[in-house]
Coordinates of C-alpha atoms and ligand atoms in Angstrom, one line a residue:
Chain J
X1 CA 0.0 0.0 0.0
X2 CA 1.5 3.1 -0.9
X3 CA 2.4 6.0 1.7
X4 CA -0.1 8.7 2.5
X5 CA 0.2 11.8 4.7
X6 CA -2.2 14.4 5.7
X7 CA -1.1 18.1 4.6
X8 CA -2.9 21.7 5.2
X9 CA -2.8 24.1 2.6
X10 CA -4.3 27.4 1.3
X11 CA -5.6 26.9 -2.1
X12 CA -7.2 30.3 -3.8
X13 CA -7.5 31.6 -0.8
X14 CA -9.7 28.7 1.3
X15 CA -7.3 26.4 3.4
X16 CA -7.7 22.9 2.5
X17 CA -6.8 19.6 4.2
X18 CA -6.1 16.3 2.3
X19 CA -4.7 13.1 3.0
X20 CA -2.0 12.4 -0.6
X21 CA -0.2 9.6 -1.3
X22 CA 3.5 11.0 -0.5
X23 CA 4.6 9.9 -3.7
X24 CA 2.2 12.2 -5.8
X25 CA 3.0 14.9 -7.5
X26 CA 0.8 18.4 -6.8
X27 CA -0.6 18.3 -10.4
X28 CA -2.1 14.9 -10.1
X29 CA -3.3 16.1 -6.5
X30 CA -5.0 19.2 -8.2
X31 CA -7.0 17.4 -10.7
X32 CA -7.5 13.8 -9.2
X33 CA -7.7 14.1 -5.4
X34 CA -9.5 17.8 -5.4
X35 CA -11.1 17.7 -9.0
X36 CA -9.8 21.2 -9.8
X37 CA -9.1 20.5 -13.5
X38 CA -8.0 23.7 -14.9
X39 CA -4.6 22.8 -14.4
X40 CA -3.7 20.8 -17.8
X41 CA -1.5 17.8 -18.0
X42 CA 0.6 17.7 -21.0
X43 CA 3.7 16.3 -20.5
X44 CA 4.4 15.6 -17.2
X45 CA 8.2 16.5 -17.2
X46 CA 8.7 20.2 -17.1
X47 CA 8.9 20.8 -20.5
X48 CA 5.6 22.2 -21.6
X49 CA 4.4 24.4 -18.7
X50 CA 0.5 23.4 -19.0
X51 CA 0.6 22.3 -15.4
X52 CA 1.6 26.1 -14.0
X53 CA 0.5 27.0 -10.6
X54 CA 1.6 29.9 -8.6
X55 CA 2.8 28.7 -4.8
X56 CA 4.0 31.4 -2.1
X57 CA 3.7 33.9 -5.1
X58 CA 5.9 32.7 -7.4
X59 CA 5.1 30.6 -10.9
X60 CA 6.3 26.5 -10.9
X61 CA 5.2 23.4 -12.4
X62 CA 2.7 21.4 -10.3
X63 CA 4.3 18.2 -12.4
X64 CA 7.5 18.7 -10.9
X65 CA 6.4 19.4 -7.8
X66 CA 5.8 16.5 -4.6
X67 CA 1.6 17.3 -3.5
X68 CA 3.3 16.6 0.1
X69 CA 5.5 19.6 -0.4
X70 CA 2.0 21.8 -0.7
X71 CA 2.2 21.8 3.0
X72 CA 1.7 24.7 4.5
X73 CA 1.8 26.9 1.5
X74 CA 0.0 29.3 -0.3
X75 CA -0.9 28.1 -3.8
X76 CA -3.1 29.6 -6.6
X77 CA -4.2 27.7 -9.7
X78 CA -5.9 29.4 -12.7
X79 CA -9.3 28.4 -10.9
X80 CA -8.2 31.3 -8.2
X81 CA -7.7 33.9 -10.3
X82 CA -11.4 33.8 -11.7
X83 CA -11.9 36.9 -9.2
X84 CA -8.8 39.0 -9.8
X85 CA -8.7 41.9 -11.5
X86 CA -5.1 41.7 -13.3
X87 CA -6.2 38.0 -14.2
X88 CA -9.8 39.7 -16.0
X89 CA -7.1 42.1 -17.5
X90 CA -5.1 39.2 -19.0
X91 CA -7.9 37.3 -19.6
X92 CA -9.4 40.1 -22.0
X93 CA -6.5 40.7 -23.6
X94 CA -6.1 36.8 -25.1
X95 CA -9.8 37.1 -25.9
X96 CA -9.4 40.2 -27.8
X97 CA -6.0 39.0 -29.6
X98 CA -7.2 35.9 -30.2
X99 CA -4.4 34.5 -28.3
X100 CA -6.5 31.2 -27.5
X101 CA -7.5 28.4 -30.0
X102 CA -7.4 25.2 -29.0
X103 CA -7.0 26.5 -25.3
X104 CA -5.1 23.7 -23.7
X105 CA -2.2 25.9 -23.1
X106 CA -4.0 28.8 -22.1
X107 CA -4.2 28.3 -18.1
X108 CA -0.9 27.6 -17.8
X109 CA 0.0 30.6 -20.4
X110 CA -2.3 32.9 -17.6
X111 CA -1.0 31.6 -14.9
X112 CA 2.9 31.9 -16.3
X113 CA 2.3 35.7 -17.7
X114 CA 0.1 37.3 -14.0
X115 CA 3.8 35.6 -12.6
X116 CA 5.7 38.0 -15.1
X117 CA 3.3 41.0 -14.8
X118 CA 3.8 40.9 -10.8
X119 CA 7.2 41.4 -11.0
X120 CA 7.8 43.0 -14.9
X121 CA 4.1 45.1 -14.3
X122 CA 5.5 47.0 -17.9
X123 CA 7.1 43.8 -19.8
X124 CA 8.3 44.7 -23.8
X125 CA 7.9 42.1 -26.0
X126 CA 11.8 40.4 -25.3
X127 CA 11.2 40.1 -21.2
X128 CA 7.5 38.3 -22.3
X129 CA 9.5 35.8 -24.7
X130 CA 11.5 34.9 -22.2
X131 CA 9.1 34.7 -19.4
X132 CA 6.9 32.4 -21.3
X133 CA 10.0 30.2 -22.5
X134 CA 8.8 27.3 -20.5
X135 CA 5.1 27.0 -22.0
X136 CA 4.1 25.6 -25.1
X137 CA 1.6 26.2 -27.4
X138 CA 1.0 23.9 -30.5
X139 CA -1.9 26.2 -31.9
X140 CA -1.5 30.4 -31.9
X141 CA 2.3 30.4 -33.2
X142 CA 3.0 32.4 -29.9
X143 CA 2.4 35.9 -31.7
X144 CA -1.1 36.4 -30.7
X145 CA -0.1 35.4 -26.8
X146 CA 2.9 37.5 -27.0
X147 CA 1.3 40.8 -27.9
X148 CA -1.6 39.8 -25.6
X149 CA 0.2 39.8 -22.9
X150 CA 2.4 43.0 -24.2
X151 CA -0.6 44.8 -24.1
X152 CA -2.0 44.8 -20.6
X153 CA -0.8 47.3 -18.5
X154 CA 0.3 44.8 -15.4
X155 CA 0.6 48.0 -12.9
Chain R
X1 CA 16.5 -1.0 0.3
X2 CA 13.0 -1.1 1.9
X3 CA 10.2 0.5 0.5
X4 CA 8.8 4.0 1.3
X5 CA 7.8 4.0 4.6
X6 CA 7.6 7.3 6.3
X7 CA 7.1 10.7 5.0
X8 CA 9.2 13.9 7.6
X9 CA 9.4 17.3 7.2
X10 CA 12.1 18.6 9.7
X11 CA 12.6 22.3 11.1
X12 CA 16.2 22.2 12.2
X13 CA 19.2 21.1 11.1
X14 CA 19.7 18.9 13.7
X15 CA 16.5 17.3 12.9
X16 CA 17.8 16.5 9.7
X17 CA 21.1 14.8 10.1
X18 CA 19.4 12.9 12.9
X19 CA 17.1 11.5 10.6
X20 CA 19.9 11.1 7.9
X21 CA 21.7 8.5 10.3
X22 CA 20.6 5.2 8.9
X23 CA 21.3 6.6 5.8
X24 CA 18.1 5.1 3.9
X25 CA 16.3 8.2 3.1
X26 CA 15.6 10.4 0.0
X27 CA 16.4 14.1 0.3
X28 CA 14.0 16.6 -1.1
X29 CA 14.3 19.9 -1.8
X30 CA 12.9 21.5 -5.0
X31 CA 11.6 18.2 -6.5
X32 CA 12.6 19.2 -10.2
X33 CA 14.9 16.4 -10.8
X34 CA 13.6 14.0 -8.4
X35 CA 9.8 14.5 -9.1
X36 CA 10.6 13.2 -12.8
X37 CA 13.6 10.2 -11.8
X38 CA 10.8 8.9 -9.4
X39 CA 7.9 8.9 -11.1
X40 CA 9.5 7.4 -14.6
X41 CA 11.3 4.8 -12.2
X42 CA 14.8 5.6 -12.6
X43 CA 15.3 6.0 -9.0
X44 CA 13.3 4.5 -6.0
X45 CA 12.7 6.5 -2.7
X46 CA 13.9 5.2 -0.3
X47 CA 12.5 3.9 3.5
X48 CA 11.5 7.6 4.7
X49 CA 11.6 11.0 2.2
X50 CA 12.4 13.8 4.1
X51 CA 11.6 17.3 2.8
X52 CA 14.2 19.8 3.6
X53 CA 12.4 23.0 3.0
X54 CA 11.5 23.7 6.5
X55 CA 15.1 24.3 7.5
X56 CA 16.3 27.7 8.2
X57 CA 19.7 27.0 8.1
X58 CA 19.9 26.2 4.8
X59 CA 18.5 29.2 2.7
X60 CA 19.8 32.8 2.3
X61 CA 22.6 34.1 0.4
X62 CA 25.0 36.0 3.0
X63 CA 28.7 37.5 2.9
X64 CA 30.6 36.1 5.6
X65 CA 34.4 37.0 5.9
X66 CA 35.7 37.2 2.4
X67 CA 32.8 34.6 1.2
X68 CA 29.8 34.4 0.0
X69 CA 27.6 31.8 1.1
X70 CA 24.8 30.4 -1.1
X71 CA 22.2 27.9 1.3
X72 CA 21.5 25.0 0.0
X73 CA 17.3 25.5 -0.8
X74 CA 18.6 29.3 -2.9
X75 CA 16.8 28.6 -5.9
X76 CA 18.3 29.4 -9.1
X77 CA 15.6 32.3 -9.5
X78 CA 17.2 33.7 -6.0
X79 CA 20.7 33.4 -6.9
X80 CA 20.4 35.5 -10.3
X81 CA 18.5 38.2 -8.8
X82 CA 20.6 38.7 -5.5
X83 CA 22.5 41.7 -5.2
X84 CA 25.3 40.5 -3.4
X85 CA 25.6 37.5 -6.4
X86 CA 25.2 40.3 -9.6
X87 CA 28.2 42.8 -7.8
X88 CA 30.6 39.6 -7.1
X89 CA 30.0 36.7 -9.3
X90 CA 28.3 37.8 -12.6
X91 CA 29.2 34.5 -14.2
X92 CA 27.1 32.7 -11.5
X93 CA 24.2 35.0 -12.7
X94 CA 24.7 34.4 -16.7
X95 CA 24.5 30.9 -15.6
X96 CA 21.6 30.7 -14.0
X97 CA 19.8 33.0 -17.0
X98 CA 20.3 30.4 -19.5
X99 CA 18.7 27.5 -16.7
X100 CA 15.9 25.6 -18.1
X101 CA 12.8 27.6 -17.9
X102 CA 11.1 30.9 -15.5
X103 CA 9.4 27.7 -13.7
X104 CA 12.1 25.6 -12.8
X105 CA 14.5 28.5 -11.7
X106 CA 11.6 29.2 -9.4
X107 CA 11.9 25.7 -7.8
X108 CA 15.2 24.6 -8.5
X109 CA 17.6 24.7 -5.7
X110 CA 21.6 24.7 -6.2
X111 CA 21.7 22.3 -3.5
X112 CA 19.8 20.1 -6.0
X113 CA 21.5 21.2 -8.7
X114 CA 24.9 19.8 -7.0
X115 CA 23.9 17.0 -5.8
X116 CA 21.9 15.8 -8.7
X117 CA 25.6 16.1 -9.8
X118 CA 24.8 15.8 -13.5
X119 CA 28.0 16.6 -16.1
X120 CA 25.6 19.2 -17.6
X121 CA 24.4 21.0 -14.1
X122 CA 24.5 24.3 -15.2
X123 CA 25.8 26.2 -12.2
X124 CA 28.1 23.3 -11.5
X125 CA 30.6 25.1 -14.4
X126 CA 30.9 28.9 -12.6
X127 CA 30.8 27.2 -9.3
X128 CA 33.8 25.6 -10.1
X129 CA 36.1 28.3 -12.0
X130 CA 35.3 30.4 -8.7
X131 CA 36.9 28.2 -6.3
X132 CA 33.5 27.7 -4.8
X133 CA 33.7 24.6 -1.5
X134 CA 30.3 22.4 -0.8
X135 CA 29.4 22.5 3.3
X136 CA 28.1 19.4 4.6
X137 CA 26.4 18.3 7.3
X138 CA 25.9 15.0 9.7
X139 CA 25.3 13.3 13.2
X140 CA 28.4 10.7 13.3
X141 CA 27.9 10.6 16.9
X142 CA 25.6 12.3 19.3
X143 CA 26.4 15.7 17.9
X144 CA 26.2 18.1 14.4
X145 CA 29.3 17.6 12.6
X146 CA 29.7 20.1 9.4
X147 CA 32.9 20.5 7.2
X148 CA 33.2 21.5 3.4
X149 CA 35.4 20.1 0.4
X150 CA 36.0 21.7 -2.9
X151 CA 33.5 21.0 -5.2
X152 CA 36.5 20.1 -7.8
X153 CA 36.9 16.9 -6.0
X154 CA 33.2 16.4 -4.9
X155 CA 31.7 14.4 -8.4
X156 CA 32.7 11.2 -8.9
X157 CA 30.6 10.6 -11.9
X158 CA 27.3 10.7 -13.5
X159 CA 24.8 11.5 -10.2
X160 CA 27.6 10.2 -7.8
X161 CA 29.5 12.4 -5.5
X162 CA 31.7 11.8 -2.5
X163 CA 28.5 13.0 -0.2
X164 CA 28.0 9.9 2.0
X165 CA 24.2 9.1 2.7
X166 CA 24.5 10.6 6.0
X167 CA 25.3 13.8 4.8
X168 CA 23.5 17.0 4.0
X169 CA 24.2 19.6 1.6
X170 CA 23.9 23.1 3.5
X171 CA 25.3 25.5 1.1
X172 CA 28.5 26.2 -1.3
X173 CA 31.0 28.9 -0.1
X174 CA 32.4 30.9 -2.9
X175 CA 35.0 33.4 -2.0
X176 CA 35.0 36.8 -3.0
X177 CA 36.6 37.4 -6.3
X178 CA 39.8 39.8 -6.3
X179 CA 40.4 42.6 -8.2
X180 CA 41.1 42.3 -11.8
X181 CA 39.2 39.0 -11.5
X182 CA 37.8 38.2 -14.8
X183 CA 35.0 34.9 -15.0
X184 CA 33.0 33.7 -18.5
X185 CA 30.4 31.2 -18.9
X186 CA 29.2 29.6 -22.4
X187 CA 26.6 27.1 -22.5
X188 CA 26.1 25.8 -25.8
X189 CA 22.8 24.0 -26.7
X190 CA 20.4 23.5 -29.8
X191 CA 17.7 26.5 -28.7
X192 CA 17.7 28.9 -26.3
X193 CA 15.8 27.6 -23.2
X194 CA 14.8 24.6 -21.7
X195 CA 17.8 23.1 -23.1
X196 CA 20.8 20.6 -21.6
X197 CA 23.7 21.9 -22.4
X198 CA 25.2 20.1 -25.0
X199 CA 28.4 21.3 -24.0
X200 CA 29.7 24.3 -21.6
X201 CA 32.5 25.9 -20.9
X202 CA 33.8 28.1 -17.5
X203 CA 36.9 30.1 -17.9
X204 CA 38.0 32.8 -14.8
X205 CA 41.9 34.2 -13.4
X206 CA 43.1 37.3 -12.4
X207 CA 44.0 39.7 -15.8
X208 CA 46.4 42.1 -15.1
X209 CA 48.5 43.8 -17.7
X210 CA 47.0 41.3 -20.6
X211 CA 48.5 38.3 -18.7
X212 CA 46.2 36.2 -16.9
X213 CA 46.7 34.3 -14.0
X214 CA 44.8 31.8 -11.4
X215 CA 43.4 30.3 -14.3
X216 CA 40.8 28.1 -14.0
X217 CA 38.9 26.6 -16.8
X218 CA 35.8 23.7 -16.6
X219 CA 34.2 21.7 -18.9
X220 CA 30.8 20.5 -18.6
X221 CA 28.9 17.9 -20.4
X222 CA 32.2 16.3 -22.1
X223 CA 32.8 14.0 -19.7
X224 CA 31.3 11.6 -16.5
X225 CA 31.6 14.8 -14.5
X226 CA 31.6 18.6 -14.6
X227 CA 35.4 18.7 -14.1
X228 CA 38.5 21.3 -13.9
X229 CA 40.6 21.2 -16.7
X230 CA 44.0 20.7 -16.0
X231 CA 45.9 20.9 -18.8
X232 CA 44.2 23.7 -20.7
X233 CA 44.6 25.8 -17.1
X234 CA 48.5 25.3 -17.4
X235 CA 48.6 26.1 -20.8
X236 CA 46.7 29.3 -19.8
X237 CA 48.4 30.2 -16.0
X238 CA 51.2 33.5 -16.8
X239 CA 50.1 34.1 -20.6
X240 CA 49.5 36.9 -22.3
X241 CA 46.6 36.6 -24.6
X242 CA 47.5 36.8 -27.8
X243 CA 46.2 35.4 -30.7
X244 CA 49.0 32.6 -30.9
X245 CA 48.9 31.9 -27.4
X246 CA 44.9 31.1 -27.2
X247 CA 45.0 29.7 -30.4
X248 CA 47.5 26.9 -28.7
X249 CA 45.1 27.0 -25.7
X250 CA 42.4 26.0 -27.3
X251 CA 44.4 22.9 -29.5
X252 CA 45.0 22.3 -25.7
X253 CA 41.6 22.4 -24.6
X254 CA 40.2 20.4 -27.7
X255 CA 42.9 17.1 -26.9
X256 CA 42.3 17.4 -23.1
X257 CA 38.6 16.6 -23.0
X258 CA 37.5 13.0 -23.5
X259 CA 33.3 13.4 -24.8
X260 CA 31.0 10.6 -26.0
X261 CA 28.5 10.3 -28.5
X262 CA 24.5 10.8 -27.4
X263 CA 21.5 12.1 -28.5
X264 CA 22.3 15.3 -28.4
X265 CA 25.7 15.8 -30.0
X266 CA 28.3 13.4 -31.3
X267 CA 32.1 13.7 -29.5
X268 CA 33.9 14.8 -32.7
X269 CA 30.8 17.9 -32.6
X270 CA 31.6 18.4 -29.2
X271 CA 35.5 18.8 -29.2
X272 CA 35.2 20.9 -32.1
X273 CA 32.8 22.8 -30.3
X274 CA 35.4 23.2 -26.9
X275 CA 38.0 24.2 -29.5
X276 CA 36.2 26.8 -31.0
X277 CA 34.0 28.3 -27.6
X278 CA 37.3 28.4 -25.7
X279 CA 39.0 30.4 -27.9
X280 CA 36.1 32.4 -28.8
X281 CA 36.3 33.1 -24.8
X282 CA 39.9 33.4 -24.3
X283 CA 39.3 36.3 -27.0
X284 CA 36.1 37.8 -25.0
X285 CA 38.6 37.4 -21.6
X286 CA 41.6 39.0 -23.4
X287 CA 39.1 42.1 -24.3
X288 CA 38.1 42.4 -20.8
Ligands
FAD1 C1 12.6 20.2 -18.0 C2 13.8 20.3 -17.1 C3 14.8 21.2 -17.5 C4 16.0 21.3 -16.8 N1 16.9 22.2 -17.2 C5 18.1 22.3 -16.5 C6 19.1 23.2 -17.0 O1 19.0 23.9 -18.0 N2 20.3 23.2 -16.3 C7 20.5 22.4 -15.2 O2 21.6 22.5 -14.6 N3 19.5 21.6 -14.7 C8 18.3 21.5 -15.4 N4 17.3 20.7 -14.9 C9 17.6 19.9 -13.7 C10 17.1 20.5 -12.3 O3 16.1 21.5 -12.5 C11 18.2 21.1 -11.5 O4 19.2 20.1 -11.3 C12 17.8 21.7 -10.2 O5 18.8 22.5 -9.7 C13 17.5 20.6 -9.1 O6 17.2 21.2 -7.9 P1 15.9 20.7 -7.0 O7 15.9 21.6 -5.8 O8 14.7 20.7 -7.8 O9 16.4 19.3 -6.7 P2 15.6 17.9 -6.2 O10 14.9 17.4 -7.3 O11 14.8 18.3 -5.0 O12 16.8 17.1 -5.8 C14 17.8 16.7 -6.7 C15 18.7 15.6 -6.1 O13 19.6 16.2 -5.1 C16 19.3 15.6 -3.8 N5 19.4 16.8 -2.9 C17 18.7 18.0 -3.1 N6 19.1 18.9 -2.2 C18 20.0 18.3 -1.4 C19 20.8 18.7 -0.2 N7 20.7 19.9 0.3 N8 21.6 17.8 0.3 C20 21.7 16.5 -0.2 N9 21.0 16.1 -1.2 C21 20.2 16.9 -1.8 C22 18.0 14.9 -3.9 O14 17.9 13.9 -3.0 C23 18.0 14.5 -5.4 O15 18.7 13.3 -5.5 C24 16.1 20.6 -15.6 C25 15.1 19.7 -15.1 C26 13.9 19.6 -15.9 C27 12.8 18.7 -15.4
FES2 S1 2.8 18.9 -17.6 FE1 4.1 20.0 -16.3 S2 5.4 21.0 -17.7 FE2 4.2 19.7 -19.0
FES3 S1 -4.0 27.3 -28.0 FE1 -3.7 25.2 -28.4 S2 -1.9 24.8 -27.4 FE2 -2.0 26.9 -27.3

């Protein structure tokens, strides 16, 4: 029987207990154990950066991340920021740039650029390309996202 | 080996090594390489896992004396942005800039990075050109026992270093370059991020009138370990650098390293590549 240990957590805000198995990772304990399924699986290695939560206020990839290690932590996944004004901001701007198409890179792509907009709140086009370096996106061609996220004013 | 059998969290340092004792435990810190190995099976956790994050003692980034201590749980994210870091050890910086993604330098810990103690490590290469020493930690008897080593003799190959599986990694202590002390990095891969290097290069000395001395100079990703050059530093140590000079250098450089062939470059590519970055460096160094 496999390992499981009982952790406390503040997820978007609400604290939250579970019991995970310790060998989980925090994306599978996200979607399978609490059913929050926003946060996208897609390669399960760090590559693609469809799995990007924010934890104590800085950007990661819940697929390379132990759920045990949510202990005590603050952590935000795209289904937090549905009340956030910088998110709505960021969230306009892809609709109005048509920055999402097939969408499964989208919450991750939000979640990555409110990261960069906290601490670049004025990010050119170059500091957004590199910010988003770790997500993937097989549909837009990047352009669209890039200048959607180059147009909100992150101050 | 037993299976996984308890999950800890300590708070102290003390904690830790205590728990470290038996020697059959898994060390966590930011999870990036180990959250991967584990789940595809390459490694196996071990009887307990214990999650070092709690610890105070091993995070900040503080001058003490003449040296700057890195803890072991800085992430790579930390590191670049710290002012003490971008006034002393700029090479440490462009290092950690060209490290895998914006999400794993949030998570990724040089603690991890060293112990992980892959050929390719990325800070592994600037850690090593600036002298920099690994602090451990353990409980041999009833009591905290800590020493350091140079990290040029800490890898013994690929994942394997001379860390025994009592110890703790609580930091690396770099010390404070002198004046006139010049320090490059080049990582060379196949696209800009989330890339392993396919190979890297580290050079540093003192430059004073055009001749450079201290030299240090390390390879990663062309051998079982990152590693110290010996050869192409002797070649280098007292020269003035002149065209001729890292012209032989680099010849040097090119014969010394030993590469293999793998996915991601064959060795002919990659002593070419050595050849061609170091002098490409030396030039860059000799302009400084
Ligand atoms: C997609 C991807 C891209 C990557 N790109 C790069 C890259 O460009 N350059 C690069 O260098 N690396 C890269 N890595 C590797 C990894 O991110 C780094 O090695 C990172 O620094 C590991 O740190 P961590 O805190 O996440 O380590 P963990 O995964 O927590 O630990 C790594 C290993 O070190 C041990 N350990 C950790 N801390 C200590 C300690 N204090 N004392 C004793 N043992 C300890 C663990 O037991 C484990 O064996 C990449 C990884 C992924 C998944
Ligand atoms: S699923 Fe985590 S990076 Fe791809
Ligand atoms: S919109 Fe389809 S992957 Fe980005």
């Amino acid at each position: 029987m496999s390992l499981k240990h009982d952790i406390e957590f503040t997820l978007n805000g609400v604290k939250r207990h579970v019991s995970v198995d310790v060998t989980m990772n925090a994306l599978a304990m996200l979607r399978d154990v609490i059913g929050l399924t926003g946060t996208k699986y897609g390669c399960g290695e760090g590559e693609c950066g469809a799995c990007t939560i924010q934890v104590d206020g800085v950007s990661l990839n819940s697929c390379l991340m132990f759920a045990v290690d949510c202990d005590g932590r603050n952590v935000t996944t795209i289904e937090g920021l549905a009340n956030d004004s910088k998110a709505d901001a960021l969230r306009e701007s892809f609709v109005e740039h048509g920055a999402v198409q097939c969408g499964f890179c989208t919450p991750g792509m939000i979640m990555q650029a409110d990261h960069l907009l906290h601490k670049h709140p004025h990010a050119d086009e170059a500091c957004v390309k590199r910010g988003i370096e770790g997500n993937l996106c097989r549909c837009t061609g990047y352009k669209k996202i890039v200048d959607a996220i180059v147009a909100v004013d992150g101050a | 080996m037993t299976e996984l059998k308890h999950y800890f969290a300590p708070t102290s340092l003390d904690q830790a090594v205590e728990c470290l004792k038996d020697g059959d435990v898994t060390i966590l810190a930011g999870g990036t390489d180990l959250t991967p190995q584990s789940q595809a099976g390459r490694i196996k956790i071990k009887h307990t896992l214990m999650n070092i994050r709690h610890i105070p003692q091993l995070t900040g980034i503080t001058l003490e004396g003449r040296e700057i201590r890195i803890g072991a749980l800085a992430t790579i994210t930390e590191i670049m942005e710290h002012p003490l870091v971008r006034e002393h050890l700029p090479v440490l910086v462009e290092a950690c800039d060209h490290f895998a993604s914006d999400q794993i330098r949030n998570a990724g810990t040089i603690g991890g990075n060293i112990c992980n103690a892959s050929p390719a490590g990325d800070t592994l290469i600037p850690l090593l050109v600036l002298d920099a020493s690994v602090e451990l930690a353990s409980m041999p008897e009833a009591k905290l026992y800590r020493h350091s080593m140079p990290l040029s003799t800490f890898f013994v190959g690929p994942g394997k270093t001379r860390k025994s599986l009592c110890e703790l990694v609580t930091g690396v202590r770099i010390p404070l370059p002198a004046p006139g002390h010049v320090a490059r990095f080049f990582k060379l891969g196949t696209r800009p991020a989330l890339d392993i290097s396919t190979i890297s290069i580290g050079v540093a000395g003192t430059l004073k009138d055009g001749v450079l001395s201290n030299a240090r100079v390390a390879f990663g990703a062309v051998a079982p370990t990152p590693t110290r050059a010996a050869q192409t530093e002797q070649a280098l140590e007292g020269q003035r650098l002149d065209a001729a000079t890292i012209e032989r250098v680099a010849a040097v450089a090119r014969d010394e390293v030993k590469p293999i062939d793998d996915v991601r470059a064959t060795a002919w590519y990659r002593k070419e590549m050595i050849h061609n970055i170091t002098k490409r460096i030396l030039s860059h160094v000799a302009q400084a």
